[in-house]
GROMACS .gro file of C-alpha atoms in nm:
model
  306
    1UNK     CA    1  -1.046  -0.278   0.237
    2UNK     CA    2  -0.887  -0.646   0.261
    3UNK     CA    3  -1.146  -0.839   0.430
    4UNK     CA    4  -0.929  -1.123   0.682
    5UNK     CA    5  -1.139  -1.404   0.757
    6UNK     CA    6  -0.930  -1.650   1.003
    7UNK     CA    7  -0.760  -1.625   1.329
    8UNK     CA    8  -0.562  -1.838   1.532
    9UNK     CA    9  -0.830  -1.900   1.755
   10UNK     CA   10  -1.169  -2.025   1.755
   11UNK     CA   11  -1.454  -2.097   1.410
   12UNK     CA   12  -1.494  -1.834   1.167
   13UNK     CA   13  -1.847  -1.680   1.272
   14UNK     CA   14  -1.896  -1.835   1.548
   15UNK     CA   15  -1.828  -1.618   1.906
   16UNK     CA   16  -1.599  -1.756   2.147
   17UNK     CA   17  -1.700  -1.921   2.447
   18UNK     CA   18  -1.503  -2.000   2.768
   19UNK     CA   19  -1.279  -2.255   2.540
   20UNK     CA   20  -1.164  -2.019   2.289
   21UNK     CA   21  -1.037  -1.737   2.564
   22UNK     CA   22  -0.848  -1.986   2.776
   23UNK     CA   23  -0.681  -2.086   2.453
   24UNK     CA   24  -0.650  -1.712   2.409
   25UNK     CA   25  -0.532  -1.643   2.719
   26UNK     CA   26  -0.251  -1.958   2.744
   27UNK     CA   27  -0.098  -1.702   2.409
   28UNK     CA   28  -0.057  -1.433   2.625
   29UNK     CA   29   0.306  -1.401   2.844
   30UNK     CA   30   0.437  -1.135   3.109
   31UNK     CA   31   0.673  -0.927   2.880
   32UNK     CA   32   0.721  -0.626   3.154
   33UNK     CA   33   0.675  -0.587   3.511
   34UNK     CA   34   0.432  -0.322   3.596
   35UNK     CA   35   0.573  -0.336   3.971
   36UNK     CA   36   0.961  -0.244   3.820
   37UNK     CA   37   0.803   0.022   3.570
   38UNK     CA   38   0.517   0.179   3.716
   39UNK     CA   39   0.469   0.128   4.107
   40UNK     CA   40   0.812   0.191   4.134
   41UNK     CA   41   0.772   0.548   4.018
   42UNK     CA   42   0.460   0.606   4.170
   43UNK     CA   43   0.653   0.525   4.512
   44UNK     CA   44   0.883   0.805   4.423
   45UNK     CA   45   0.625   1.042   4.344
   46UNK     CA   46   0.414   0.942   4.663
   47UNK     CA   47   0.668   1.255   4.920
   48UNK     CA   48   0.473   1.509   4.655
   49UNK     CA   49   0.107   1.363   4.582
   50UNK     CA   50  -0.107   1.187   4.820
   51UNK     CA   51  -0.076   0.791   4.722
   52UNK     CA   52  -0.372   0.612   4.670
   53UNK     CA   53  -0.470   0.241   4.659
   54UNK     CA   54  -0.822   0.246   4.450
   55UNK     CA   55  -0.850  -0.110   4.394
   56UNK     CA   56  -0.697  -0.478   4.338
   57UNK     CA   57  -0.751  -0.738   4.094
   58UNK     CA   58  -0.691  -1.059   4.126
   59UNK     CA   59  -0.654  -1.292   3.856
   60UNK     CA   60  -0.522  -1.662   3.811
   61UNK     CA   61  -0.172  -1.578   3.693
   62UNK     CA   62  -0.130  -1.250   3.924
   63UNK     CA   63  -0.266  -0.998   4.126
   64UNK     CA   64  -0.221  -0.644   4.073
   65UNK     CA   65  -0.316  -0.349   4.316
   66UNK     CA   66  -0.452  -0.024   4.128
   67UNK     CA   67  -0.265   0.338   4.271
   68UNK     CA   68  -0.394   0.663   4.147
   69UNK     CA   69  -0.177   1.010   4.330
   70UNK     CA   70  -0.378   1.319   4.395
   71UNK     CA   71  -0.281   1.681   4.467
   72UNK     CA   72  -0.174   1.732   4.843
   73UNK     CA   73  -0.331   1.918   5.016
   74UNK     CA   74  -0.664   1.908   4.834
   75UNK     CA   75  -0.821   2.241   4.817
   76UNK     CA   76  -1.211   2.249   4.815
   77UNK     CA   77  -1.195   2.578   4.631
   78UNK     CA   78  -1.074   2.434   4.313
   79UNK     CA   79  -1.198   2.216   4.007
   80UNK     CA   80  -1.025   1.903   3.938
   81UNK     CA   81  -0.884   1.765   3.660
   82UNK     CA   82  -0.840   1.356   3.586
   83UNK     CA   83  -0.582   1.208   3.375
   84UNK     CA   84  -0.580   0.850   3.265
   85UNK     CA   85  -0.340   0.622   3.106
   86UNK     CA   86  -0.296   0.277   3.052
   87UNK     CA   87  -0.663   0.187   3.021
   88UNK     CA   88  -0.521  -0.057   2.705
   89UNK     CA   89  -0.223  -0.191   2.884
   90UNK     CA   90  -0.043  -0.227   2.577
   91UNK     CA   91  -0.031   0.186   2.508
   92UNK     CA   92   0.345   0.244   2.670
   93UNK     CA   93   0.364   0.652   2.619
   94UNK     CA   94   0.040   0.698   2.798
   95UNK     CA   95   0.162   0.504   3.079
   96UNK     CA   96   0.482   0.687   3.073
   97UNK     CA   97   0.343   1.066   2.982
   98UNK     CA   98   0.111   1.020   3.287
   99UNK     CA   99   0.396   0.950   3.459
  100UNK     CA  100   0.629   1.230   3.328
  101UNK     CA  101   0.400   1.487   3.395
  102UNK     CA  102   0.372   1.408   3.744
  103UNK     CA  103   0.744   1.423   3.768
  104UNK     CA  104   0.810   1.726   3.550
  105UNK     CA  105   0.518   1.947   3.511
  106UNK     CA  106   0.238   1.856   3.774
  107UNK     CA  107   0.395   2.138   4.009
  108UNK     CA  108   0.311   2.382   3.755
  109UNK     CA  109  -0.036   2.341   3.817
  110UNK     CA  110   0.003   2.384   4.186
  111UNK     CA  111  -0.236   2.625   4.353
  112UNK     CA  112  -0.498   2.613   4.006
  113UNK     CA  113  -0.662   2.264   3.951
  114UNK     CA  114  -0.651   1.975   4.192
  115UNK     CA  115  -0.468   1.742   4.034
  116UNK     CA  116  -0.601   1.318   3.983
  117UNK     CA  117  -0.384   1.114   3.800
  118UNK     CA  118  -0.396   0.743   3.700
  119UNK     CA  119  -0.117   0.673   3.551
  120UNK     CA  120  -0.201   0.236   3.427
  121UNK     CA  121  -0.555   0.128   3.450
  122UNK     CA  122  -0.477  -0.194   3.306
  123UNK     CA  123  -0.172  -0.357   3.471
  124UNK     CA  124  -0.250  -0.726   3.329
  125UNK     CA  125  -0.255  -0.580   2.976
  126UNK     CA  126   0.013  -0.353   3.090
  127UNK     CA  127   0.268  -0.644   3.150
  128UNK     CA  128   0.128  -0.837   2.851
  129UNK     CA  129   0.100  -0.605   2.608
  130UNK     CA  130  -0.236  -0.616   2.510
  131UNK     CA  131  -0.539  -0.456   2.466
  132UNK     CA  132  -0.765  -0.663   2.662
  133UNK     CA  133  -0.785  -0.783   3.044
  134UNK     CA  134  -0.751  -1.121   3.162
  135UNK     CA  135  -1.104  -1.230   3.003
  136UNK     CA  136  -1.045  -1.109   2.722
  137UNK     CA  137  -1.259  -0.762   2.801
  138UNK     CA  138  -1.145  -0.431   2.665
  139UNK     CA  139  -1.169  -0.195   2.968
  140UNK     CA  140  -1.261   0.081   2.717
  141UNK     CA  141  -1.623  -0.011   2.633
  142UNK     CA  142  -1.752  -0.077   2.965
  143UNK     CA  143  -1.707   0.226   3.192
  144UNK     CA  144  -2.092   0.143   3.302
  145UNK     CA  145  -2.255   0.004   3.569
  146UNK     CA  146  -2.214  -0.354   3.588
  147UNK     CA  147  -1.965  -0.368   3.343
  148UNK     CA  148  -1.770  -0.712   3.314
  149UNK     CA  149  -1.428  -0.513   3.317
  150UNK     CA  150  -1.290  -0.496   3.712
  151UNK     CA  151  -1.017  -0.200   3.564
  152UNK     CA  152  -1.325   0.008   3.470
  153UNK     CA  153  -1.556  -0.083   3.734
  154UNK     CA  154  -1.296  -0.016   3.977
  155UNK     CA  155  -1.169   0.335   3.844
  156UNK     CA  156  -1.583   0.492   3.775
  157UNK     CA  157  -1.622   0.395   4.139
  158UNK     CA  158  -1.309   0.561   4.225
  159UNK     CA  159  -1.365   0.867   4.062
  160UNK     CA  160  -1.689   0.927   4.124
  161UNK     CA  161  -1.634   0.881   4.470
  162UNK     CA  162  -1.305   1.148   4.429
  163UNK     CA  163  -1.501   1.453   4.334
  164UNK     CA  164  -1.780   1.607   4.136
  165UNK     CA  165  -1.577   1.892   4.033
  166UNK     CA  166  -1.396   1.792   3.734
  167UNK     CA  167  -1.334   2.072   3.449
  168UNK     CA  168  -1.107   1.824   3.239
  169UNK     CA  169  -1.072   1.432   3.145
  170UNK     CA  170  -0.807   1.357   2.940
  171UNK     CA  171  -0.766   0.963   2.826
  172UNK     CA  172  -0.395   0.905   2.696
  173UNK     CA  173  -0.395   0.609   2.445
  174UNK     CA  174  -0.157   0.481   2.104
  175UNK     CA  175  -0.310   0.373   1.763
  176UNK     CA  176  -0.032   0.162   1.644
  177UNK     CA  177   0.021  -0.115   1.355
  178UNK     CA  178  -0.046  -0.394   1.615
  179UNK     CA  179  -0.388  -0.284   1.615
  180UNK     CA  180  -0.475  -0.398   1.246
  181UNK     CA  181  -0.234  -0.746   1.283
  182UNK     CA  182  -0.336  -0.846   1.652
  183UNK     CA  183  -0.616  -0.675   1.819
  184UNK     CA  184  -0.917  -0.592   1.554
  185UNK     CA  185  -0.889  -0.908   1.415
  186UNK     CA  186  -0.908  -1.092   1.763
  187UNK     CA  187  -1.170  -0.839   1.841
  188UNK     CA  188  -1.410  -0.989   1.530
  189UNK     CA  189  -1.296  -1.338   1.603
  190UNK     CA  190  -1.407  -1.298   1.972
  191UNK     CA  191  -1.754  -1.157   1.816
  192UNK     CA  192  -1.760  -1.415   1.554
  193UNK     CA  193  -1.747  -1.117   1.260
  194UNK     CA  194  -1.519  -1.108   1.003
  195UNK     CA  195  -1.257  -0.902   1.027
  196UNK     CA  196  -1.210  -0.588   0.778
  197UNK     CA  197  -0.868  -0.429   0.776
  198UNK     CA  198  -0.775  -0.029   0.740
  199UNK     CA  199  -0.570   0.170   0.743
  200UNK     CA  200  -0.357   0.308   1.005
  201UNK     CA  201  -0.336   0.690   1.055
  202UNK     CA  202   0.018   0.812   1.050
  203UNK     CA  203   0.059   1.096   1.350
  204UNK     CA  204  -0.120   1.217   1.648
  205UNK     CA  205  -0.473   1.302   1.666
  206UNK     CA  206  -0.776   1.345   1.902
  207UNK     CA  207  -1.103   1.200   1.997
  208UNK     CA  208  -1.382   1.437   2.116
  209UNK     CA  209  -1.699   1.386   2.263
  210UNK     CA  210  -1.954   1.440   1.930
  211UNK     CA  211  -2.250   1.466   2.259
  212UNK     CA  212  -2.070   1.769   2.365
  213UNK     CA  213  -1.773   1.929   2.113
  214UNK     CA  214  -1.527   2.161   2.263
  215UNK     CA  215  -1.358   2.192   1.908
  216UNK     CA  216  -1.164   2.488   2.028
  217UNK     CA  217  -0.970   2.308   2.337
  218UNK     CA  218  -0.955   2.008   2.059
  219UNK     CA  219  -0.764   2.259   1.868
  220UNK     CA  220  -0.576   2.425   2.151
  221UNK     CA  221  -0.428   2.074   2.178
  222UNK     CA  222  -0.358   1.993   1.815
  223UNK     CA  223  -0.161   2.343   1.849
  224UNK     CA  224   0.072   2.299   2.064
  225UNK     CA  225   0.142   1.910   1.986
  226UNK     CA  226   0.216   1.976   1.631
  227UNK     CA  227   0.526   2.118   1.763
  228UNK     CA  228   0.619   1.783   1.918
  229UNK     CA  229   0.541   1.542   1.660
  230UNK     CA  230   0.308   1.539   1.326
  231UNK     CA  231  -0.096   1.531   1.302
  232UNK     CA  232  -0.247   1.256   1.150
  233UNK     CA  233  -0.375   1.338   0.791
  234UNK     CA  234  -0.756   1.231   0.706
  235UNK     CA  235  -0.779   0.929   0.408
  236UNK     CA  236  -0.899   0.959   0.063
  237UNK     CA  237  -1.265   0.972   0.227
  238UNK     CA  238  -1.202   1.277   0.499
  239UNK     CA  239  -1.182   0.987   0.782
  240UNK     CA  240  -0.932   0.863   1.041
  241UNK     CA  241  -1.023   0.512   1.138
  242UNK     CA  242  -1.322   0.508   0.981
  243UNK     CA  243  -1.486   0.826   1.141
  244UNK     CA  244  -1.478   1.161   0.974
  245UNK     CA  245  -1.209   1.459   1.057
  246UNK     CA  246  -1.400   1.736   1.229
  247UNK     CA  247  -1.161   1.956   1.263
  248UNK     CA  248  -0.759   1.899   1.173
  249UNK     CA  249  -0.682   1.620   1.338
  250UNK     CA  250  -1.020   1.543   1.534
  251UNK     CA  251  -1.242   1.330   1.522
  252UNK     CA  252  -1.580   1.222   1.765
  253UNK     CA  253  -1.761   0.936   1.897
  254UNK     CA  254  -2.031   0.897   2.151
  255UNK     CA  255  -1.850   0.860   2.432
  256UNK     CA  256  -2.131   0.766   2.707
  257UNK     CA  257  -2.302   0.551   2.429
  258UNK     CA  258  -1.992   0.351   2.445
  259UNK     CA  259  -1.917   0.377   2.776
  260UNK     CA  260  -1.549   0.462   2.711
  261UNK     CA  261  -1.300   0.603   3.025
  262UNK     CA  262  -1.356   0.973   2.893
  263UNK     CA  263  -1.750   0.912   2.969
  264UNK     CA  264  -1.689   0.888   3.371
  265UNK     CA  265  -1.638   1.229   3.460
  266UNK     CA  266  -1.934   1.481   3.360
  267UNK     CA  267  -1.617   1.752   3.293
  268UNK     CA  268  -1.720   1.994   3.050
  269UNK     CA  269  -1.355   1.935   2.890
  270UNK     CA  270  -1.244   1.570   2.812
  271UNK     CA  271  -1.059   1.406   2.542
  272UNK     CA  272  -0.897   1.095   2.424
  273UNK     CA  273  -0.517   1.158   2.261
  274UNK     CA  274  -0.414   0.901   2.013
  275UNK     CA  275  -0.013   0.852   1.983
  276UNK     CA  276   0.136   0.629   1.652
  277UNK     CA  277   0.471   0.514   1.792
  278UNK     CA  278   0.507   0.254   1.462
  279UNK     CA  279   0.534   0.631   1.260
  280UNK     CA  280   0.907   0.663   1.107
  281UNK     CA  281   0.891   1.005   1.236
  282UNK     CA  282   0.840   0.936   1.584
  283UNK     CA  283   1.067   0.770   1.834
  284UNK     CA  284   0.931   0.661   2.232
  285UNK     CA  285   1.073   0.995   2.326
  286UNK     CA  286   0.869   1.200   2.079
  287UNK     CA  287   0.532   0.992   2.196
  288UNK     CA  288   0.627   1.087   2.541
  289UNK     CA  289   0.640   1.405   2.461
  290UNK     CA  290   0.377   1.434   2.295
  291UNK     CA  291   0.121   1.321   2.587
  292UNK     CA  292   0.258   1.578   2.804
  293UNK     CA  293   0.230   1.844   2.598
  294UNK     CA  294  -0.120   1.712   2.542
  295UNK     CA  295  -0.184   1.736   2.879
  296UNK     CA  296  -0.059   2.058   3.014
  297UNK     CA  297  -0.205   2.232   2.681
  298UNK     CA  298  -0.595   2.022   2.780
  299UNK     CA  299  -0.482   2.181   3.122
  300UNK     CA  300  -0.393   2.534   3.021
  301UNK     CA  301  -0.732   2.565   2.797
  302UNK     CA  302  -0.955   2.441   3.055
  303UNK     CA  303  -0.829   2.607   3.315
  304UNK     CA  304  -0.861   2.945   3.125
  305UNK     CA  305  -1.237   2.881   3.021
  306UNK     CA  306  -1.344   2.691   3.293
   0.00000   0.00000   0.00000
């Protein structure tokens, strides 16, 4: 590994204080509209899902209202199932394949799951393109009480509140080459750390819970999206990003340890996907595709061993 030891911003070892992330921030510019791209289609969807405004944040360069749609009519009888995308802003096809499913395949599922579905957590990052929020916070390490991130706070409270009946969790999110030139080495400037570079993993591939595996829906899903696009291969050391390959493209973290989205549930099925649109095999269409397929196979699996 390359070890990187400057960035733009703030003193080699030294954390950032409130200085440093206002000089951050002032780097950061609206590149998308998440009203034109995202609310936009969630108003068209809102005739076949109930509409739901969960939250609102309201920061000094804009204010954002958070919408989650939900199965209409809910029906007590059945378990739910949560999908999330968007909680880093700057991950387009989980934004979109939340999205896409609603429109093309959530009706398949009528009558079997109740259906919760979130399609951007992060609208600031969504519109900037980034990782973080507005304070330079990445919503996916504080889905915890008291959490400085208002995206995570907001969406626990909100599902929590939703139902305790949730058989599935599935977190949609990109690896991409943007992570090893922007983001991880802001992330160890922020921390005052120096920043060590790696490599990027080349295809699709899946984070499980390593508190509570489920390799076989983890493989269900590697199934049927290795018909979409490729799986990620392990490195020279059996690892992708630095953890090792449990199963063909798999790999685990703690999730409640470190309090990421897929933590917030208690469903006995969850998952994060992991998308490389900077692969010169995929195209935006292919990571699309991808997600949903993700999705309804998470879906299919659960549903058939809940």
């Amino acid at each position: 590994m390359t070890a990187v030891v400057s960035y733009p911003i703030g003193t080699a070892g030294r954390p950032w204080g409130e200085q440093e992330r206002a000089q951050w921030r002032a780097r950061q510019t609206r590149r998308r509209s998440y009203g034109e791209n995202v609310v936009a289609r969630i108003e068209a969807l809102a005739h076949r899902f109930e509409k739901i405004s969960y939250g609102e944040l309201d920061y000094a360069d804009g204010a954002y209202t958070l919408f989650a749609l939900r199965s209409r009519p809910i029906d007590p009888a059945l378990p739910a199932a949560l999908i999330t995308g968007g909680v880093h802003g700057y991950e387009t096809s989980g934004v979109l394949g939340a999205l896409d499913f609603l429109e093309n395949h959530a009706g398949d599922y009528a009558g079997s799951v109740n259906l919760l579905v979130v399609p951007c957590v992060s609208p600031w990052g969504y519109e900037r393109i980034n990782r973080w929020n507005f304070d330079a916070v990445d919503p996916n390490r504080n889905f915890r009480p008291g959490g400085p991130s208002p995206e995570a706070t907001a969406l626990r409270e909100f599902v929590n509140a939703a139902s305790d009946r949730y058989v599935l969790h599935i977190d949609l999110h990109e690896t991409t080459d943007s992570d090893e030139s922007e983001f991880r080495p802001a992330l160890s400037a922020r921390d005052g750390r120096i920043f060590e570079a790696e490599a990027v993993p080349d295809g699709f591939y899946l984070v499980a819970d390593s508190a509570d595996r489920e390799l076989a829906f983890q493989q269900a899903i590697i199934s049927a999206v290795e018909r979409v696009t490729h799986i990620a291969a392990p490195d020279a050391a059996g690892k992708i990003i630095g953890s090792p390959v449990i199963a063909p493209g798999v790999i685990e973290y703690p999730m409640a340890e470190l309090a990421l989205c897929t933590s917030i549930t208690g469903a006995r099925f969850k998952t994060t996907t992991e998308v490389y649109p900077d692969s010169v095999h995929a195209t935006p269409d292919i990571c699309v595709r991808a997600q949903v397929t993700a999705v309804c196979a998470a879906l299919d699996f659960a549903l058939a061993h809940a």
